[in-house]
PDB file of C-alpha atoms in Angstrom:
ATOM      1  CA  MET V  30      -7.673 -13.297 -30.220  1.00 53.00           C
ATOM      2  CA  THR V  31      -4.150 -13.394 -31.690  1.00 59.00           C
ATOM      3  CA  ALA V  32      -2.493 -16.596 -32.889  1.00 58.00           C
ATOM      4  CA  ASN V  33      -0.485 -17.208 -29.699  1.00 77.00           C
ATOM      5  CA  ALA V  34      -3.224 -16.108 -27.279  1.00 85.00           C
ATOM      6  CA  LYS V  35      -4.570 -18.505 -24.673  1.00 90.00           C
ATOM      7  CA  PRO V  36      -7.978 -18.464 -22.977  1.00 92.00           C
ATOM      8  CA  VAL V  37      -7.967 -18.125 -19.190  1.00 94.00           C
ATOM      9  CA  LEU V  38     -10.233 -20.633 -17.447  1.00 95.00           C
ATOM     10  CA  PHE V  39     -11.418 -20.964 -13.863  1.00 95.00           C
ATOM     11  CA  GLY V  40     -12.082 -24.567 -12.870  1.00 95.00           C
ATOM     12  CA  GLY V  41     -12.508 -25.304 -16.566  1.00 95.00           C
ATOM     13  CA  ALA V  42     -15.091 -22.528 -17.027  1.00 95.00           C
ATOM     14  CA  ASN V  43     -14.513 -19.411 -19.078  1.00 92.00           C
ATOM     15  CA  ASP V  44     -16.024 -17.083 -16.483  1.00 92.00           C
ATOM     16  CA  VAL V  45     -15.823 -16.531 -12.732  1.00 92.00           C
ATOM     17  CA  VAL V  46     -17.811 -14.599 -10.124  1.00 90.00           C
ATOM     18  CA  LEU V  47     -15.473 -12.574  -7.945  1.00 86.00           C
ATOM     19  CA  ALA V  48     -16.765 -11.867  -4.445  1.00 86.00           C
ATOM     20  CA  ALA V  49     -16.020  -8.456  -2.929  1.00 82.00           C
ATOM     21  CA  GLY V  50     -12.535  -8.477  -1.432  1.00 80.00           C
ATOM     22  CA  ALA V  51     -11.752 -11.982  -2.676  1.00 85.00           C
ATOM     23  CA  THR V  52      -9.058 -13.269  -5.012  1.00 87.00           C
ATOM     24  CA  ALA V  53      -9.700 -15.761  -7.800  1.00 91.00           C
ATOM     25  CA  VAL V  54      -6.832 -17.879  -9.170  1.00 92.00           C
ATOM     26  CA  SER V  55      -7.174 -19.173 -12.709  1.00 94.00           C
ATOM     27  CA  ASP V  56      -6.242 -22.578 -14.073  1.00 95.00           C
ATOM     28  CA  PRO V  57      -2.700 -22.847 -15.498  1.00 93.00           C
ATOM     29  CA  VAL V  58      -2.549 -21.176 -18.895  1.00 92.00           C
ATOM     30  CA  GLY V  59       0.376 -22.997 -20.524  1.00 88.00           C
ATOM     31  CA  LEU V  60       1.862 -20.008 -22.330  1.00 88.00           C
ATOM     32  CA  VAL V  61       5.634 -19.888 -22.861  1.00 84.00           C
ATOM     33  CA  LEU V  62       7.278 -16.464 -22.573  1.00 81.00           C
ATOM     34  CA  PRO V  63      10.927 -15.445 -22.893  1.00 80.00           C
ATOM     35  CA  ASP V  64      12.703 -13.852 -19.934  1.00 73.00           C
ATOM     36  CA  GLY V  65      11.815 -10.171 -19.928  1.00 73.00           C
ATOM     37  CA  GLY V  66       8.997 -10.699 -22.417  1.00 79.00           C
ATOM     38  CA  ASP V  67       5.740  -8.753 -22.390  1.00 83.00           C
ATOM     39  CA  LEU V  68       2.441 -10.368 -21.466  1.00 87.00           C
ATOM     40  CA  VAL V  69      -0.962  -8.904 -22.366  1.00 89.00           C
ATOM     41  CA  VAL V  70      -3.960  -9.881 -20.230  1.00 92.00           C
ATOM     42  CA  SER V  71      -7.438  -9.038 -21.547  1.00 92.00           C
ATOM     43  CA  MET V  72     -10.671  -9.161 -19.549  1.00 89.00           C
ATOM     44  CA  TYR V  73     -14.330  -8.934 -20.415  1.00 90.00           C
ATOM     45  CA  LEU V  74     -16.902  -7.655 -17.926  1.00 88.00           C
ATOM     46  CA  PRO V  75     -20.516  -8.418 -18.894  1.00 89.00           C
ATOM     47  CA  GLY V  76     -21.992  -5.403 -17.131  1.00 88.00           C
ATOM     48  CA  PRO V  77     -21.459  -2.543 -14.658  1.00 88.00           C
ATOM     49  CA  THR V  78     -19.392  -3.535 -11.638  1.00 85.00           C
ATOM     50  CA  GLY V  79     -19.402  -0.510  -9.371  1.00 85.00           C
ATOM     51  CA  PRO V  80     -16.060   0.472  -7.776  1.00 83.00           C
ATOM     52  CA  LEU V  81     -13.147  -1.804  -8.669  1.00 83.00           C
ATOM     53  CA  SER V  82      -9.797  -2.408  -7.025  1.00 81.00           C
ATOM     54  CA  PHE V  83      -6.984  -1.072  -9.173  1.00 86.00           C
ATOM     55  CA  HIS V  84      -3.338   0.004  -9.240  1.00 88.00           C
ATOM     56  CA  ARG V  85      -3.389   3.665 -10.184  1.00 89.00           C
ATOM     57  CA  ASN V  86      -0.200   3.887 -12.241  1.00 92.00           C
ATOM     58  CA  VAL V  87       2.030   1.026 -13.360  1.00 92.00           C
ATOM     59  CA  HIS V  88       3.904   3.183 -15.925  1.00 92.00           C
ATOM     60  CA  ALA V  89       2.841   0.950 -18.773  1.00 92.00           C
ATOM     61  CA  THR V  90      -0.070   1.582 -21.126  1.00 93.00           C
ATOM     62  CA  GLY V  91      -3.114  -0.660 -21.261  1.00 92.00           C
ATOM     63  CA  TYR V  92      -6.611  -0.100 -22.598  1.00 92.00           C
ATOM     64  CA  VAL V  93     -10.163  -0.007 -21.369  1.00 88.00           C
ATOM     65  CA  GLY V  94     -11.980  -0.453 -24.645  1.00 87.00           C
ATOM     66  CA  ASP V  95     -10.120   1.944 -26.927  1.00 90.00           C
ATOM     67  CA  ARG V  96      -9.131   4.321 -24.118  1.00 93.00           C
ATOM     68  CA  PRO V  97      -5.481   4.164 -22.991  1.00 94.00           C
ATOM     69  CA  THR V  98      -4.770   3.979 -19.279  1.00 94.00           C
ATOM     70  CA  ASN V  99      -1.758   3.445 -17.034  1.00 94.00           C
ATOM     71  CA  SER V 100      -3.968   1.865 -14.376  1.00 92.00           C
ATOM     72  CA  VAL V 101      -4.470  -1.878 -13.930  1.00 92.00           C
ATOM     73  CA  PHE V 102      -7.905  -3.102 -12.866  1.00 90.00           C
ATOM     74  CA  LEU V 103      -8.736  -6.434 -11.224  1.00 90.00           C
ATOM     75  CA  LEU V 104      -5.472  -8.186 -12.089  1.00 91.00           C
ATOM     76  CA  THR V 105      -3.301  -8.742  -8.998  1.00 86.00           C
ATOM     77  CA  GLY V 106      -0.444 -10.616 -10.602  1.00 87.00           C
ATOM     78  CA  VAL V 107       0.691 -13.456 -12.810  1.00 88.00           C
ATOM     79  CA  ASP V 108       2.397 -16.509 -11.314  1.00 86.00           C
ATOM     80  CA  VAL V 109       5.203 -17.722 -13.579  1.00 81.00           C
ATOM     81  CA  PRO V 110       6.940 -21.067 -12.915  1.00 76.00           C
ATOM     82  CA  ALA V 111      10.672 -20.446 -12.607  1.00 68.00           C
ATOM     83  CA  THR V 112      12.537 -23.651 -11.790  1.00 69.00           C
ATOM     84  CA  GLY V 113      15.489 -23.095  -9.483  1.00 70.00           C
ATOM     85  CA  ARG V 114      14.732 -19.427  -8.918  1.00 76.00           C
ATOM     86  CA  GLN V 115      13.624 -17.776  -5.727  1.00 86.00           C
ATOM     87  CA  VAL V 116      11.542 -14.616  -5.667  1.00 92.00           C
ATOM     88  CA  ILE V 117      12.663 -11.275  -4.267  1.00 96.00           C
ATOM     89  CA  ALA V 118       9.658  -9.201  -3.177  1.00 97.00           C
ATOM     90  CA  VAL V 119      10.290  -5.447  -3.204  1.00 98.00           C
ATOM     91  CA  LEU V 120       7.898  -3.717  -0.799  1.00 98.00           C
ATOM     92  CA  GLY V 121       8.199  -0.143  -1.976  1.00 98.00           C
ATOM     93  CA  ASP V 122       6.698   3.219  -2.869  1.00 98.00           C
ATOM     94  CA  SER V 123       6.743   5.416  -5.980  1.00 98.00           C
ATOM     95  CA  ILE V 124      10.492   5.059  -6.541  1.00 98.00           C
ATOM     96  CA  THR V 125      10.042   1.296  -6.828  1.00 98.00           C
ATOM     97  CA  GLU V 126       6.802   1.680  -8.790  1.00 98.00           C
ATOM     98  CA  GLY V 127       8.742   3.626 -11.418  1.00 97.00           C
ATOM     99  CA  VAL V 128       7.886   7.324 -11.009  1.00 98.00           C
ATOM    100  CA  GLY V 129      10.633   9.314 -12.702  1.00 98.00           C
ATOM    101  CA  THR V 130      11.303   6.665 -15.358  1.00 98.00           C
ATOM    102  CA  PRO V 131       9.592   6.674 -18.776  1.00 97.00           C
ATOM    103  CA  ASP V 132       6.411   4.715 -19.331  1.00 96.00           C
ATOM    104  CA  ASN V 133       6.546   1.502 -21.372  1.00 95.00           C
ATOM    105  CA  ALA V 134      10.337   1.287 -21.109  1.00 95.00           C
ATOM    106  CA  ASN V 135      10.777  -1.187 -18.220  1.00 94.00           C
ATOM    107  CA  LEU V 136      13.469   0.999 -16.664  1.00 97.00           C
ATOM    108  CA  ARG V 137      12.177   0.935 -13.095  1.00 97.00           C
ATOM    109  CA  TRP V 138      15.021  -0.015 -10.776  1.00 98.00           C
ATOM    110  CA  PRO V 139      13.650  -3.561 -10.081  1.00 96.00           C
ATOM    111  CA  ASP V 140      13.442  -4.088 -13.864  1.00 94.00           C
ATOM    112  CA  GLN V 141      17.049  -3.023 -14.274  1.00 95.00           C
ATOM    113  CA  TYR V 142      18.125  -5.193 -11.344  1.00 95.00           C
ATOM    114  CA  ALA V 143      16.383  -8.266 -12.774  1.00 91.00           C
ATOM    115  CA  ALA V 144      17.877  -7.564 -16.211  1.00 90.00           C
ATOM    116  CA  ARG V 145      21.378  -7.927 -14.742  1.00 88.00           C
ATOM    117  CA  PHE V 146      20.800 -11.639 -14.153  1.00 79.00           C
ATOM    118  CA  ARG V 147      17.993 -12.896 -16.411  1.00 65.00           C
ATOM    119  CA  ARG V 148      18.243 -16.456 -15.040  1.00 66.00           C
ATOM    120  CA  ARG V 149      18.104 -15.390 -11.392  1.00 65.00           C
ATOM    121  CA  PRO V 150      16.405 -14.066  -9.363  1.00 77.00           C
ATOM    122  CA  ALA V 151      12.724 -13.355 -10.088  1.00 87.00           C
ATOM    123  CA  VAL V 152      11.768  -9.899  -8.827  1.00 92.00           C
ATOM    124  CA  ALA V 153       8.230  -8.985  -7.744  1.00 94.00           C
ATOM    125  CA  ASN V 154       7.707  -5.210  -7.864  1.00 96.00           C
ATOM    126  CA  LEU V 155       5.268  -4.338  -5.041  1.00 97.00           C
ATOM    127  CA  GLY V 156       5.779  -0.578  -5.327  1.00 97.00           C
ATOM    128  CA  ILE V 157       2.782   1.706  -4.750  1.00 97.00           C
ATOM    129  CA  SER V 158       3.043   5.483  -5.068  1.00 97.00           C
ATOM    130  CA  GLY V 159       2.585   7.268  -1.764  1.00 97.00           C
ATOM    131  CA  ASN V 160       2.980   4.088   0.272  1.00 97.00           C
ATOM    132  CA  ARG V 161       4.204   4.388   3.855  1.00 98.00           C
ATOM    133  CA  VAL V 162       5.575   1.849   6.271  1.00 98.00           C
ATOM    134  CA  LEU V 163       3.479   3.160   9.194  1.00 97.00           C
ATOM    135  CA  LEU V 164       0.126   4.616   8.161  1.00 97.00           C
ATOM    136  CA  ASP V 165      -2.674   3.548   5.845  1.00 96.00           C
ATOM    137  CA  ASP V 166      -3.839   6.289   3.510  1.00 91.00           C
ATOM    138  CA  ALA V 167      -7.251   6.873   1.956  1.00 88.00           C
ATOM    139  CA  ARG V 168      -5.653   7.805  -1.372  1.00 88.00           C
ATOM    140  CA  PHE V 169      -2.517   5.642  -1.499  1.00 90.00           C
ATOM    141  CA  GLY V 170      -3.799   2.511   0.185  1.00 91.00           C
ATOM    142  CA  PRO V 171      -2.723   0.289   3.060  1.00 96.00           C
ATOM    143  CA  SER V 172       0.725   0.706   4.612  1.00 98.00           C
ATOM    144  CA  GLY V 173       3.590  -1.700   4.187  1.00 98.00           C
ATOM    145  CA  GLN V 174       2.752  -3.230   7.546  1.00 97.00           C
ATOM    146  CA  SER V 175      -0.928  -3.638   6.629  1.00 97.00           C
ATOM    147  CA  ARG V 176      -0.331  -5.255   3.227  1.00 96.00           C
ATOM    148  CA  PHE V 177       2.583  -7.470   4.215  1.00 98.00           C
ATOM    149  CA  ASP V 178       0.593 -10.700   4.596  1.00 96.00           C
ATOM    150  CA  ARG V 179      -1.419 -10.232   1.406  1.00 93.00           C
ATOM    151  CA  ASP V 180       1.188  -8.773  -0.931  1.00 94.00           C
ATOM    152  CA  VAL V 181       4.393 -10.390   0.305  1.00 97.00           C
ATOM    153  CA  LEU V 182       3.514 -13.714   1.899  1.00 95.00           C
ATOM    154  CA  GLY V 183       1.032 -14.487  -0.883  1.00 89.00           C
ATOM    155  CA  LEU V 184       3.892 -14.850  -3.395  1.00 91.00           C
ATOM    156  CA  PRO V 185       5.049 -18.337  -4.376  1.00 88.00           C
ATOM    157  CA  ASN V 186       8.678 -19.454  -3.993  1.00 89.00           C
ATOM    158  CA  LEU V 187       9.537 -16.389  -1.925  1.00 94.00           C
ATOM    159  CA  GLY V 188      13.056 -16.236  -0.498  1.00 95.00           C
ATOM    160  CA  THR V 189      13.867 -12.568   0.101  1.00 97.00           C
ATOM    161  CA  LEU V 190      12.019  -9.414   1.104  1.00 98.00           C
ATOM    162  CA  LEU V 191      13.456  -5.998   0.276  1.00 98.00           C
ATOM    163  CA  ILE V 192      11.882  -3.135   2.243  1.00 98.00           C
ATOM    164  CA  PHE V 193      12.208   0.224   0.470  1.00 98.00           C
ATOM    165  CA  LEU V 194       9.777   2.465   2.358  1.00 98.00           C
ATOM    166  CA  GLY V 195      10.037   5.474   4.656  1.00 98.00           C
ATOM    167  CA  ILE V 196      10.308   8.691   2.659  1.00 98.00           C
ATOM    168  CA  ASN V 197       6.525   9.127   2.559  1.00 98.00           C
ATOM    169  CA  ASP V 198       6.280   8.655   6.316  1.00 98.00           C
ATOM    170  CA  ILE V 199       8.649  11.612   6.623  1.00 98.00           C
ATOM    171  CA  GLN V 200       7.547  14.029   3.912  1.00 98.00           C
ATOM    172  CA  GLN V 201       3.867  13.255   3.416  1.00 97.00           C
ATOM    173  CA  PRO V 202       1.350  14.888   5.807  1.00 96.00           C
ATOM    174  CA  PRO V 203       1.013  13.946   8.606  1.00 96.00           C
ATOM    175  CA  SER V 204       4.808  13.751   8.762  1.00 97.00           C
ATOM    176  CA  GLN V 205       6.434  11.277  11.098  1.00 98.00           C
ATOM    177  CA  THR V 206       9.198  13.198  12.839  1.00 98.00           C
ATOM    178  CA  ASP V 207      10.254  10.492  15.303  1.00 98.00           C
ATOM    179  CA  PRO V 208      12.894   8.262  13.706  1.00 98.00           C
ATOM    180  CA  ALA V 209      12.270   5.602  16.350  1.00 98.00           C
ATOM    181  CA  ARG V 210       8.718   5.028  15.086  1.00 98.00           C
ATOM    182  CA  ILE V 211       9.928   4.327  11.551  1.00 98.00           C
ATOM    183  CA  LEU V 212      12.686   2.046  12.819  1.00 98.00           C
ATOM    184  CA  GLN V 213      10.207   0.136  14.996  1.00 98.00           C
ATOM    185  CA  ALA V 214       8.010  -0.432  11.940  1.00 98.00           C
ATOM    186  CA  TYR V 215      10.989  -1.815  10.015  1.00 98.00           C
ATOM    187  CA  GLU V 216      11.780  -4.094  12.950  1.00 98.00           C
ATOM    188  CA  GLN V 217       8.241  -5.458  13.001  1.00 98.00           C
ATOM    189  CA  LEU V 218       8.426  -6.299   9.292  1.00 98.00           C
ATOM    190  CA  VAL V 219      11.798  -7.983   9.800  1.00 98.00           C
ATOM    191  CA  ARG V 220      10.425 -10.133  12.610  1.00 98.00           C
ATOM    192  CA  ARG V 221       7.372 -11.142  10.595  1.00 98.00           C
ATOM    193  CA  ALA V 222       9.536 -11.987   7.590  1.00 98.00           C
ATOM    194  CA  HIS V 223      11.999 -13.988   9.681  1.00 98.00           C
ATOM    195  CA  ASP V 224       9.064 -15.999  11.036  1.00 98.00           C
ATOM    196  CA  HIS V 225       8.701 -17.237   7.453  1.00 97.00           C
ATOM    197  CA  ASP V 226      12.444 -17.853   6.991  1.00 97.00           C
ATOM    198  CA  LEU V 227      12.868 -14.930   4.605  1.00 98.00           C
ATOM    199  CA  GLU V 228      16.078 -12.996   4.139  1.00 98.00           C
ATOM    200  CA  VAL V 229      15.345  -9.291   4.670  1.00 98.00           C
ATOM    201  CA  ILE V 230      17.171  -6.530   2.829  1.00 98.00           C
ATOM    202  CA  GLY V 231      16.614  -2.960   3.982  1.00 98.00           C
ATOM    203  CA  ALA V 232      17.176   0.288   2.113  1.00 98.00           C
ATOM    204  CA  THR V 233      18.356   3.679   3.282  1.00 98.00           C
ATOM    205  CA  ILE V 234      16.082   6.615   2.442  1.00 98.00           C
ATOM    206  CA  GLY V 235      17.339   8.680  -0.469  1.00 98.00           C
ATOM    207  CA  PRO V 236      17.842  12.452  -0.656  1.00 98.00           C
ATOM    208  CA  PHE V 237      14.904  14.722  -1.452  1.00 98.00           C
ATOM    209  CA  LYS V 238      16.074  18.360  -1.261  1.00 98.00           C
ATOM    210  CA  GLY V 239      14.217  20.273  -3.970  1.00 98.00           C
ATOM    211  CA  TRP V 240      11.016  18.295  -3.418  1.00 98.00           C
ATOM    212  CA  ILE V 241       8.000  20.487  -2.678  1.00 98.00           C
ATOM    213  CA  ARG V 242       7.743  19.376   0.975  1.00 98.00           C
ATOM    214  CA  TYR V 243      11.448  19.275   1.806  1.00 98.00           C
ATOM    215  CA  THR V 244      12.646  20.933   5.007  1.00 98.00           C
ATOM    216  CA  ASP V 245      15.957  20.679   6.820  1.00 98.00           C
ATOM    217  CA  ALA V 246      14.130  19.317   9.876  1.00 98.00           C
ATOM    218  CA  LEU V 247      12.545  16.486   7.877  1.00 98.00           C
ATOM    219  CA  ASP V 248      15.875  15.730   6.247  1.00 98.00           C
ATOM    220  CA  GLN V 249      17.380  15.316   9.694  1.00 98.00           C
ATOM    221  CA  VAL V 250      14.782  12.622  10.425  1.00 98.00           C
ATOM    222  CA  ARG V 251      15.867  10.854   7.232  1.00 98.00           C
ATOM    223  CA  ASN V 252      19.532  11.071   8.213  1.00 98.00           C
ATOM    224  CA  ASP V 253      18.799   9.791  11.726  1.00 98.00           C
ATOM    225  CA  VAL V 254      16.989   6.755  10.304  1.00 98.00           C
ATOM    226  CA  ASN V 255      19.790   6.077   7.822  1.00 98.00           C
ATOM    227  CA  ALA V 256      22.461   6.338  10.519  1.00 98.00           C
ATOM    228  CA  VAL V 257      20.814   3.546  12.501  1.00 98.00           C
ATOM    229  CA  LEU V 258      20.334   1.371   9.409  1.00 98.00           C
ATOM    230  CA  ARG V 259      24.030   1.660   8.561  1.00 98.00           C
ATOM    231  CA  GLN V 260      24.934   0.170  11.940  1.00 98.00           C
ATOM    232  CA  GLY V 261      23.884  -3.136  10.406  1.00 96.00           C
ATOM    233  CA  ARG V 262      21.890  -4.538  13.302  1.00 96.00           C
ATOM    234  CA  LEU V 263      18.368  -4.364  11.865  1.00 98.00           C
ATOM    235  CA  PHE V 264      18.392  -5.970   8.406  1.00 98.00           C
ATOM    236  CA  ASP V 265      20.228  -9.007   7.074  1.00 98.00           C
ATOM    237  CA  ARG V 266      21.655  -6.822   4.306  1.00 98.00           C
ATOM    238  CA  LEU V 267      21.409  -3.155   3.401  1.00 98.00           C
ATOM    239  CA  LEU V 268      20.871  -1.451   0.047  1.00 98.00           C
ATOM    240  CA  ASP V 269      22.354   2.019   0.533  1.00 98.00           C
ATOM    241  CA  VAL V 270      20.099   4.005  -1.795  1.00 98.00           C
ATOM    242  CA  ASP V 271      21.176   7.279  -0.201  1.00 98.00           C
ATOM    243  CA  ALA V 272      24.852   6.662  -0.947  1.00 98.00           C
ATOM    244  CA  ALA V 273      24.050   5.591  -4.506  1.00 98.00           C
ATOM    245  CA  LEU V 274      21.995   8.681  -5.360  1.00 98.00           C
ATOM    246  CA  ARG V 275      23.223  11.648  -3.323  1.00 98.00           C
ATOM    247  CA  ASP V 276      25.154  14.599  -4.700  1.00 98.00           C
ATOM    248  CA  PRO V 277      28.623  14.620  -3.081  1.00 98.00           C
ATOM    249  CA  ALA V 278      28.573  18.424  -3.082  1.00 98.00           C
ATOM    250  CA  ASP V 279      25.143  18.585  -1.399  1.00 98.00           C
ATOM    251  CA  PRO V 280      24.216  15.200   0.153  1.00 98.00           C
ATOM    252  CA  ALA V 281      20.628  16.295   0.804  1.00 98.00           C
ATOM    253  CA  ARG V 282      20.068  16.395  -2.990  1.00 98.00           C
ATOM    254  CA  LEU V 283      19.945  13.817  -5.731  1.00 98.00           C
ATOM    255  CA  ARG V 284      22.871  13.939  -8.131  1.00 98.00           C
ATOM    256  CA  SER V 285      21.822  16.195 -10.995  1.00 98.00           C
ATOM    257  CA  ASP V 286      22.236  13.387 -13.545  1.00 98.00           C
ATOM    258  CA  PHE V 287      19.980  11.140 -11.433  1.00 98.00           C
ATOM    259  CA  ASN V 288      17.214  13.695 -10.807  1.00 98.00           C
ATOM    260  CA  SER V 289      13.972  13.230 -12.751  1.00 98.00           C
ATOM    261  CA  GLY V 290      13.250  16.920 -12.117  1.00 98.00           C
ATOM    262  CA  ASP V 291      11.231  16.945  -8.894  1.00 98.00           C
ATOM    263  CA  GLY V 292      14.044  16.436  -6.399  1.00 98.00           C
ATOM    264  CA  LEU V 293      12.682  13.157  -5.033  1.00 98.00           C
ATOM    265  CA  HIS V 294      12.307  10.584  -7.802  1.00 98.00           C
ATOM    266  CA  PRO V 295      15.382   9.306  -9.630  1.00 98.00           C
ATOM    267  CA  ASN V 296      15.334   9.082 -13.415  1.00 98.00           C
ATOM    268  CA  SER V 297      16.333   5.981 -15.389  1.00 98.00           C
ATOM    269  CA  ALA V 298      20.037   6.568 -14.698  1.00 98.00           C
ATOM    270  CA  GLY V 299      19.289   6.933 -11.007  1.00 98.00           C
ATOM    271  CA  ALA V 300      17.196   3.774 -11.099  1.00 98.00           C
ATOM    272  CA  LYS V 301      20.179   1.985 -12.653  1.00 98.00           C
ATOM    273  CA  ALA V 302      22.389   3.257  -9.842  1.00 98.00           C
ATOM    274  CA  ILE V 303      20.027   1.680  -7.319  1.00 98.00           C
ATOM    275  CA  ALA V 304      19.996  -1.590  -9.255  1.00 97.00           C
ATOM    276  CA  LEU V 305      23.781  -1.691  -9.348  1.00 97.00           C
ATOM    277  CA  ALA V 306      24.051  -0.955  -5.609  1.00 97.00           C
ATOM    278  CA  LEU V 307      22.175  -4.125  -4.625  1.00 92.00           C
TER     279      LEU V 307
END
């Protein structure tokens, strides 16, 4: 244990039994961190556990024993008191998670957005690669609709929800080719969030020409969804990701200086463009 490390206790005890599917909240730790500082959380498991819940790739390196991994096991989050600050929850997919930006650099677009302010607001990155707004997935987990109560409403001091989902509903098999279905899912999330007095920011779906599953027909679905979102009747505010990232010469593509190389995920410069558009 390093000099500034703190033990994590549960009801005053140094261990806890975690029931399947349950969440355990520790006692307050009393550790002071600077804004934007790094926090290391270590765990000890006394024996085999069987399958564990985990986040497959957080684009930051941790360790299981001496083996490096970009996955996070068991830890759901860390509650940090932030007097006078409200939380923005970003319900997103791989672009929010940080795919396309370098590991261990904190250049995901929510990181870059939060860095603009430092003292406000606090941003909770709820991005999961492959996540959809409509369908659960055996590989990528529950949809945005399914995880809303657990992942969003479980956050303390929440004031705003930003919904940045939809591209995987379109491009990931089975593809959703009816724009109305995606828009209805957004509307349901807006209604549920408004029931809890949350401001809801939506996001247009960015360009993806060059991605392995791109087709002109699927891109038309994306454009149809975006056209409705720009009418301004669904969300309280709109983050126009498409306008921030698209190539003026070929609007179905990412700008070349924003493209991480796969046609779908923006690089660090593209992530900055999203952060500046909000």
